[in-house]
PDB file of C-alpha atoms in Angstrom:
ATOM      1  CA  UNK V   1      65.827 124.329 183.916  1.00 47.00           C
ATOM      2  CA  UNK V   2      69.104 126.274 184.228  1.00 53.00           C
ATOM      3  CA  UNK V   3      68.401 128.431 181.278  1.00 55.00           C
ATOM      4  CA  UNK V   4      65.166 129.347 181.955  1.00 52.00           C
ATOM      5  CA  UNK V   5      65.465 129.825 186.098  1.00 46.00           C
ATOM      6  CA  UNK V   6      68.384 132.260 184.651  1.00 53.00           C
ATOM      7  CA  UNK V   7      65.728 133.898 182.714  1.00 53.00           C
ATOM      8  CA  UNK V   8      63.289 134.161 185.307  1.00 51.00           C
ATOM      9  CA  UNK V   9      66.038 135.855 187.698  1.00 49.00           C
ATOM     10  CA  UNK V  10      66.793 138.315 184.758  1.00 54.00           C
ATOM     11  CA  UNK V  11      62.918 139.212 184.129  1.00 51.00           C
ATOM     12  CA  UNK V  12      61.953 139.501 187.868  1.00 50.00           C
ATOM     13  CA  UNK V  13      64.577 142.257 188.297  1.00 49.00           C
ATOM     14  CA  UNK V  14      63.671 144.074 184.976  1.00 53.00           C
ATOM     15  CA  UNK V  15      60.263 143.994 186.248  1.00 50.00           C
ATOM     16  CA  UNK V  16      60.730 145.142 190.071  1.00 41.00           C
ATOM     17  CA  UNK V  17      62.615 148.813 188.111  1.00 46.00           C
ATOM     18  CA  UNK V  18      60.141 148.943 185.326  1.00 50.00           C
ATOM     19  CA  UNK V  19      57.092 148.272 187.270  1.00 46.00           C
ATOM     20  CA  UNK V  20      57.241 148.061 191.283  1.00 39.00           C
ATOM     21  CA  UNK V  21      58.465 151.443 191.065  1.00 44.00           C
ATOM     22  CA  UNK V  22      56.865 154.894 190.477  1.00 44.00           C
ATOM     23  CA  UNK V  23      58.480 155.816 187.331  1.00 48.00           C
ATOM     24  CA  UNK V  24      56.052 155.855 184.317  1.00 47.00           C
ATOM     25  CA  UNK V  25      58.864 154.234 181.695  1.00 53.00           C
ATOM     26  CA  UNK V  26      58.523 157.121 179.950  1.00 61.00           C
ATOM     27  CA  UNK V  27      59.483 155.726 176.454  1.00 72.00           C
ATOM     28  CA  UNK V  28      62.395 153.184 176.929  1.00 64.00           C
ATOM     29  CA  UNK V  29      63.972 150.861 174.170  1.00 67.00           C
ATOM     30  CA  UNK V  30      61.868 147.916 173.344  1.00 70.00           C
ATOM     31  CA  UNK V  31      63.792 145.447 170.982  1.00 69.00           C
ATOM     32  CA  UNK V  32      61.670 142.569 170.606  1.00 79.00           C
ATOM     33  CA  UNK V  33      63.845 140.786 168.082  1.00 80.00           C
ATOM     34  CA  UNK V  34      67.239 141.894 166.326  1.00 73.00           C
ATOM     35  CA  UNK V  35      67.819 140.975 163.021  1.00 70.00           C
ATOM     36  CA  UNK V  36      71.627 141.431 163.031  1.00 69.00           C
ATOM     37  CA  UNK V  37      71.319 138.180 165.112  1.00 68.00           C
ATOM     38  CA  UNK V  38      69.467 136.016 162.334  1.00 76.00           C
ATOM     39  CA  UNK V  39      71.643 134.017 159.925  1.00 69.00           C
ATOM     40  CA  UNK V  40      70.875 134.126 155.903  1.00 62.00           C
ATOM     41  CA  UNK V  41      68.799 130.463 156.871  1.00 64.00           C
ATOM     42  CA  UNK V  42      66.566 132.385 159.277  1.00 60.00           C
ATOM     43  CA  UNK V  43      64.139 134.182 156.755  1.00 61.00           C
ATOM     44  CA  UNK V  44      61.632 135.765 159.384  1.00 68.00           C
ATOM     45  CA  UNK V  45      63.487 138.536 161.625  1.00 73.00           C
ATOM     46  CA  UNK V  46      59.895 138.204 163.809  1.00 83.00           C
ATOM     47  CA  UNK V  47      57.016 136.014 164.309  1.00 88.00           C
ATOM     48  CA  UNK V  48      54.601 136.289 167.565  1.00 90.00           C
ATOM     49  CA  UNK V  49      52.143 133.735 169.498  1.00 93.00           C
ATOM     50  CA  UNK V  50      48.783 136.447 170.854  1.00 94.00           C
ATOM     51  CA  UNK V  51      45.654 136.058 172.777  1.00 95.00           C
ATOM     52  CA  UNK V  52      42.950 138.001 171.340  1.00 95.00           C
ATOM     53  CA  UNK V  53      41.233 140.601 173.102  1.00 94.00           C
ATOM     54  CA  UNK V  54      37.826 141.839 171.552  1.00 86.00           C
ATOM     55  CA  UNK V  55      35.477 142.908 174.138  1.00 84.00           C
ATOM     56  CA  UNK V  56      34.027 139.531 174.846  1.00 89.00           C
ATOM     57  CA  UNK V  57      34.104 139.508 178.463  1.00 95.00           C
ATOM     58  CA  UNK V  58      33.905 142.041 180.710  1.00 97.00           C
ATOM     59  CA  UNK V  59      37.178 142.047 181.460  1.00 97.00           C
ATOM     60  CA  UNK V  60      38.225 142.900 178.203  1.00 96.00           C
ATOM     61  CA  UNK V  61      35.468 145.327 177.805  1.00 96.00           C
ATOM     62  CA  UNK V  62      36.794 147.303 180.366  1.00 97.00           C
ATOM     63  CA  UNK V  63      40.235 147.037 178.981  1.00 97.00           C
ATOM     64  CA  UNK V  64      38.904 148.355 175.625  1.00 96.00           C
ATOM     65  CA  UNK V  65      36.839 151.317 177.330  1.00 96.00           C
ATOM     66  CA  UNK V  66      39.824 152.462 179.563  1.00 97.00           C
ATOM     67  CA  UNK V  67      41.981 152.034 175.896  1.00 97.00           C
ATOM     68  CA  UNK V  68      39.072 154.343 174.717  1.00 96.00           C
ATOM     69  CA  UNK V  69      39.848 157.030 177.663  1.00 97.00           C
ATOM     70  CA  UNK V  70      43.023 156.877 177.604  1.00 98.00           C
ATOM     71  CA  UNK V  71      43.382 157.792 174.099  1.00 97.00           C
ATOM     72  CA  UNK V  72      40.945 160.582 174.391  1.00 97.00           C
ATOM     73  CA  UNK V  73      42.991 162.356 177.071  1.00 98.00           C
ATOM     74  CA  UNK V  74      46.074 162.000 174.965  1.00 97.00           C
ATOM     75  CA  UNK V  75      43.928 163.583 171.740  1.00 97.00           C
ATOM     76  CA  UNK V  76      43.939 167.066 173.466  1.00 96.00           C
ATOM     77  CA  UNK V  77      47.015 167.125 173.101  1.00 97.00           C
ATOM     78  CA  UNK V  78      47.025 166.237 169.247  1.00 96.00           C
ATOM     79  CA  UNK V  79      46.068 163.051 166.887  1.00 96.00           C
ATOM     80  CA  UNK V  80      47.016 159.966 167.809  1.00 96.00           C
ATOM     81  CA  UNK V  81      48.722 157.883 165.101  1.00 94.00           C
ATOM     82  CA  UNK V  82      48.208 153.549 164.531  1.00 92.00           C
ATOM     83  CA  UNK V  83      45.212 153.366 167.342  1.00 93.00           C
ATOM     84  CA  UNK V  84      44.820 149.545 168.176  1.00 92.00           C
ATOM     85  CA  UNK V  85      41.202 149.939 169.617  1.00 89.00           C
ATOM     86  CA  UNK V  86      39.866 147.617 166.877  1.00 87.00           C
ATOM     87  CA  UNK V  87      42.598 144.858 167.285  1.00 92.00           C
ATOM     88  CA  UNK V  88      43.838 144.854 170.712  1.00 95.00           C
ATOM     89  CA  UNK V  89      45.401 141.801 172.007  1.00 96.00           C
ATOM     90  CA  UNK V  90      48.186 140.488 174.328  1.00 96.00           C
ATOM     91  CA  UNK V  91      51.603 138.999 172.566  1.00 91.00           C
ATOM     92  CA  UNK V  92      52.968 136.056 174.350  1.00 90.00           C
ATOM     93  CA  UNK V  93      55.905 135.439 172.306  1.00 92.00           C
ATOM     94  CA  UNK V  94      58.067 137.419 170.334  1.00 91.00           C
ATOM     95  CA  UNK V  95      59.662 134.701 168.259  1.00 91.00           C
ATOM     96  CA  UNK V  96      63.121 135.458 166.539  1.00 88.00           C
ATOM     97  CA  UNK V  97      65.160 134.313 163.611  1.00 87.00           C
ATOM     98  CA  UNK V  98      62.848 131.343 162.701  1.00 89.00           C
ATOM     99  CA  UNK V  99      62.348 130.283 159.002  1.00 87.00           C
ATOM    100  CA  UNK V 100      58.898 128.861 157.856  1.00 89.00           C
ATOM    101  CA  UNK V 101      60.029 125.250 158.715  1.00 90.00           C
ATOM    102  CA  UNK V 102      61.394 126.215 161.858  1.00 91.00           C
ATOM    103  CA  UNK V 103      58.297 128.131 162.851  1.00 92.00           C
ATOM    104  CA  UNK V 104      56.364 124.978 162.140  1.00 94.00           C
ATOM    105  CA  UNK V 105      58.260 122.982 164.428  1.00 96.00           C
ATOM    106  CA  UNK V 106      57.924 125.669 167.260  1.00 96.00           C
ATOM    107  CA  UNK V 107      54.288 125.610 166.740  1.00 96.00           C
ATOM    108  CA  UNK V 108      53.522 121.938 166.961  1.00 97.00           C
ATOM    109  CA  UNK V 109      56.406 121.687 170.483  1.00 97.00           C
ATOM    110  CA  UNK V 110      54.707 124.643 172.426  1.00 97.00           C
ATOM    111  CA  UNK V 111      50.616 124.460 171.213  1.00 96.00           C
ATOM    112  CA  UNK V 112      51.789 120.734 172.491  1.00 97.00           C
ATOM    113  CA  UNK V 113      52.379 122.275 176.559  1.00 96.00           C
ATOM    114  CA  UNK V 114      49.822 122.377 178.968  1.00 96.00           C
ATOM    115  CA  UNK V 115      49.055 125.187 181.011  1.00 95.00           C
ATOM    116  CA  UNK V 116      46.252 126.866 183.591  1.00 96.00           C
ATOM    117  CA  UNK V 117      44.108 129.329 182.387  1.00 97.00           C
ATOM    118  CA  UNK V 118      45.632 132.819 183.602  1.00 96.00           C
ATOM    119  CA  UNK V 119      43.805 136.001 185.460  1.00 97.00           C
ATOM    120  CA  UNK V 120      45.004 139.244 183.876  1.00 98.00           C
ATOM    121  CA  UNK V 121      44.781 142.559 184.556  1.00 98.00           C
ATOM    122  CA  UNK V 122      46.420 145.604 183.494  1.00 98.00           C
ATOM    123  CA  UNK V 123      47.352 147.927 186.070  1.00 96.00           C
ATOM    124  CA  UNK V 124      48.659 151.656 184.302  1.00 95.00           C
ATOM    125  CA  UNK V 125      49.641 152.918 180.998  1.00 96.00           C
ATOM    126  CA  UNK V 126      53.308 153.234 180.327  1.00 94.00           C
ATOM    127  CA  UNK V 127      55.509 153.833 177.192  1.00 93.00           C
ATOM    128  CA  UNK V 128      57.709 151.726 175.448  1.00 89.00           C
ATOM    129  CA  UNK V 129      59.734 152.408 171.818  1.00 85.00           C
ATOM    130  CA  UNK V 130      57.110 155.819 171.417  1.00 89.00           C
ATOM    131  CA  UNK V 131      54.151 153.918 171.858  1.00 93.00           C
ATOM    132  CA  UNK V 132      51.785 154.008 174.971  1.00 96.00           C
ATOM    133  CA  UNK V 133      50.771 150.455 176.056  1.00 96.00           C
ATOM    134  CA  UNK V 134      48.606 148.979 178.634  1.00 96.00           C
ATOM    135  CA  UNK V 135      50.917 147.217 181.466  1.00 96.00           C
ATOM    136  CA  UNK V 136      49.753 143.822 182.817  1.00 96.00           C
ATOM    137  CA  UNK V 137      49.669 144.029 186.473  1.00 96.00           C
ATOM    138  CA  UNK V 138      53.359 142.371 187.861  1.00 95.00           C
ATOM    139  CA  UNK V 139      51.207 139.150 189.761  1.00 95.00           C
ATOM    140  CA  UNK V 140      49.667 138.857 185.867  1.00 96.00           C
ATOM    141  CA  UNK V 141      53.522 139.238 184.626  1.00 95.00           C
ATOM    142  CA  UNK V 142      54.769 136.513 186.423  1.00 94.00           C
ATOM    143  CA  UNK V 143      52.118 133.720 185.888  1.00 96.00           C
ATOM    144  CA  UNK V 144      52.059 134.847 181.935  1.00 96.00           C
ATOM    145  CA  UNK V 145      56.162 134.489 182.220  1.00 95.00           C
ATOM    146  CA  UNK V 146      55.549 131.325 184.017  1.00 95.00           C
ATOM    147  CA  UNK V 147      53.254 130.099 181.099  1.00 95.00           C
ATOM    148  CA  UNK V 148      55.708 131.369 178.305  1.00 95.00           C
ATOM    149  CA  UNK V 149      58.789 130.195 180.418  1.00 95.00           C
ATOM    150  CA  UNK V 150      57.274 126.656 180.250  1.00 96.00           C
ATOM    151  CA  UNK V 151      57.087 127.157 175.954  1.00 96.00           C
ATOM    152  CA  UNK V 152      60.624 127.789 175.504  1.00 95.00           C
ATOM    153  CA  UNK V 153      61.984 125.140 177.636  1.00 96.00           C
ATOM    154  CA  UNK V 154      59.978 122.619 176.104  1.00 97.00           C
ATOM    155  CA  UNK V 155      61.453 123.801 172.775  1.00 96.00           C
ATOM    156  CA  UNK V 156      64.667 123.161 174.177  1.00 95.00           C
ATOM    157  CA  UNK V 157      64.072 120.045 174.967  1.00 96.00           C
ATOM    158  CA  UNK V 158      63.128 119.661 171.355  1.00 97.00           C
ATOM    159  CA  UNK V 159      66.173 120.551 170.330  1.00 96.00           C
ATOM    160  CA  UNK V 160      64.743 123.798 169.199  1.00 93.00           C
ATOM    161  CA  UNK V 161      67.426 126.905 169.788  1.00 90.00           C
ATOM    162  CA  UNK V 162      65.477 130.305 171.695  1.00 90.00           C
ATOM    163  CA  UNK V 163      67.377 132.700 169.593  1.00 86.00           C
ATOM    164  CA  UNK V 164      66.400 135.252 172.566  1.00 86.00           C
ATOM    165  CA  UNK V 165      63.779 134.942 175.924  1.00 90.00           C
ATOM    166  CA  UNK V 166      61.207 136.668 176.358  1.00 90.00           C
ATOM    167  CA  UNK V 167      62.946 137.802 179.985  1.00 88.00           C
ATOM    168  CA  UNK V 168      64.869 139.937 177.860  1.00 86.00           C
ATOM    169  CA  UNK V 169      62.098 141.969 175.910  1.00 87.00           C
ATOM    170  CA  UNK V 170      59.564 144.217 177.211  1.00 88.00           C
ATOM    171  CA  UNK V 171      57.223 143.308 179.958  1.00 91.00           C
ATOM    172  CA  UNK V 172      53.651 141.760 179.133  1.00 95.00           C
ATOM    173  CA  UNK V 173      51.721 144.690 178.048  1.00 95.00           C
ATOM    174  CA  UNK V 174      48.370 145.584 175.017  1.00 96.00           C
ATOM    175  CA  UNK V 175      49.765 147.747 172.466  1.00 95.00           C
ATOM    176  CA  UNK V 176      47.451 151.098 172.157  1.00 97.00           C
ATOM    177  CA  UNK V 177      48.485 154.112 170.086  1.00 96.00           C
ATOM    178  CA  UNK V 178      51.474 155.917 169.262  1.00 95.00           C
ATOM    179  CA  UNK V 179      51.189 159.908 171.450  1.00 96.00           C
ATOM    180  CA  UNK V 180      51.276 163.140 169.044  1.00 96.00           C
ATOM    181  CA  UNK V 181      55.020 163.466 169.645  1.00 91.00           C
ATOM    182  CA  UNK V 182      58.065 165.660 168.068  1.00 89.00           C
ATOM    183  CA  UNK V 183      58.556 168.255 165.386  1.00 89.00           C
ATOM    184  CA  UNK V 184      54.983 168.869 164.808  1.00 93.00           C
ATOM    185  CA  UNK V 185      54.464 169.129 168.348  1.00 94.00           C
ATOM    186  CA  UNK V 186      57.220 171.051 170.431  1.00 93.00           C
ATOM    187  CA  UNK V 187      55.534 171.440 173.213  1.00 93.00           C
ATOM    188  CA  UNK V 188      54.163 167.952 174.016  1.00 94.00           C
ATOM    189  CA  UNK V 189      55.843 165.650 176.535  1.00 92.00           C
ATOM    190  CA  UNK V 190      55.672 161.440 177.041  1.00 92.00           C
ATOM    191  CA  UNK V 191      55.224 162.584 181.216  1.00 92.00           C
ATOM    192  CA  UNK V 192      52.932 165.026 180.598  1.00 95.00           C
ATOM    193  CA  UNK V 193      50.777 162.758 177.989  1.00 96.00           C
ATOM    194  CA  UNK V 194      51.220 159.614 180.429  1.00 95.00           C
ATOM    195  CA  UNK V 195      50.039 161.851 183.267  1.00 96.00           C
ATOM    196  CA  UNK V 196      46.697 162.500 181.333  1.00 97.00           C
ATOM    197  CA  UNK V 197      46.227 159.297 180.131  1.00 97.00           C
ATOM    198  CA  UNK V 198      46.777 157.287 183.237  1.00 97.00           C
ATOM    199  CA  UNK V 199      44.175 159.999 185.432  1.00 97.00           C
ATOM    200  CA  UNK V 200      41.467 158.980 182.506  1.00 98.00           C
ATOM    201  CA  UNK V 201      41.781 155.516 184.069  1.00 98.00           C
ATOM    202  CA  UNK V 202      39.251 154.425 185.993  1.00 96.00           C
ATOM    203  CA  UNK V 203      40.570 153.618 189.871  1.00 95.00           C
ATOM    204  CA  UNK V 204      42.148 150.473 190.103  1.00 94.00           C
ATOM    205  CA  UNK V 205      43.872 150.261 186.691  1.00 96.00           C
ATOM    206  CA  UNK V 206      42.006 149.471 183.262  1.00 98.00           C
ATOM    207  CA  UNK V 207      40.280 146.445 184.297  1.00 97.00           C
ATOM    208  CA  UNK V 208      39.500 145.506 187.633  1.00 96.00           C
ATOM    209  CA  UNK V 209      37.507 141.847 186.369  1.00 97.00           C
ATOM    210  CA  UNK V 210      40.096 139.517 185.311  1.00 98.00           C
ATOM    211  CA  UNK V 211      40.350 138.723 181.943  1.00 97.00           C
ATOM    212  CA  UNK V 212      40.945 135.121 181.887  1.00 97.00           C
ATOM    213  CA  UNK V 213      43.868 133.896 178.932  1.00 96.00           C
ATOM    214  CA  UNK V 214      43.443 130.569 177.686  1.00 95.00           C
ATOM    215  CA  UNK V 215      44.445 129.952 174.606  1.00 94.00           C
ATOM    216  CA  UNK V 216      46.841 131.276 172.093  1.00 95.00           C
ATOM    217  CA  UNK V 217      47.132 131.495 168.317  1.00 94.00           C
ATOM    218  CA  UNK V 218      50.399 131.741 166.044  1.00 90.00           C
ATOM    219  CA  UNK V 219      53.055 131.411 165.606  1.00 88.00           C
TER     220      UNK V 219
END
């Protein structure tokens, strides 16, 4: 429990600056998993456990309309580039340094833990590593972190090393589109692109149902 109750600490003050706050995280550093830190054994730098998120509920349809406005506000200011409209979903794990056989073995230890369905909702748009994702509200942050939290210590257990927590990557979020940004477009800013995408929202963030997370597939 040490581990992971250090983790917890660790993530609950990331998310208090990245989210409690005003600031839009106007395109920080997201390293999910770095492969300087996976031996010649560990043959996949990055594998990832996801809950779908199609538009079957209407939770999730109003997560994929809001996507929808969102990404037409940012288009006035140029194309968007790798739009996830047609594939959104919500990573649980980012899962580093794991070879096939390894992966296996995490599979089997954390489909294996039991957990209550969650209720999640995305409150704004932010930006992380030049893409603009949807932000899971931070009462949605902590009972998916509580879920996840509950994965890696059970793979502990198993004797299974967590090469890096998910306390220190970016906060729960849906992956969107990437903002007409740089050369091409000079005068173009993440704040000013944020600002338009976040007033397209509809009040109370992009979905104000819950969309209720269940399940998971991968690794």
């Amino acid at each position: 429990m040490g581990k992971v109750y250090v983790a917890f600490l660790v993530f609950l003050t990331a998310l208090m600056s990245e989210i409690v706050s005003g600031d839009n995280l106007l395109c920080e550093d997201a390293v999910y998993c770095n492969s300087a830190l996976c031996s010649s054994n560990n043959a996949t730098n990055m594998a990832g456990t996801l809950h779908p998120l199609m538009g079957n509920s209407s939770g999730e349809q109003e997560l994929l309309n809001s996507a929808k406005l969102a990404m037409e506000a940012v288009q006035q200011f140029g194309p968007v580039s790798n739009p996830s409209i047609g594939s959104l979903h919500l990573s649980f794990q980012y899962l580093c340094c794991y070879n096939d056989t390894e992966l296996q073995h995490v599979s089997e230890v954390i489909h294996a833990v039991k957990w209550q369905p969650i209720n999640v909702t995305f409150s704004r748009i932010v930006c992380a590593a030049g893409e603009f994702v949807a932000l899971a509200s931070p009462t949605s942050q902590g009972d998916l972190f509580g879920v996840v939290s509950a994965m890696e210590e059970a793979m502990a257990v198993a004797g299974i090393a967590v090469h890096r927590y998910r306390a220190a990557q970016f906060a729960f979020h849906v992956s969107l589109f990437q903002p007409p940004i740089g050369a091409k477009f000079p005068n173009n800013t993440y704040a000013d692109m944020l600002a338009a995408a976040n007033e397209a929202l509809p009040p109370g963030g992009l979905n104000i149902n819950p969309i209720v997370v269940d399940s998971f597939i991968g690794p």
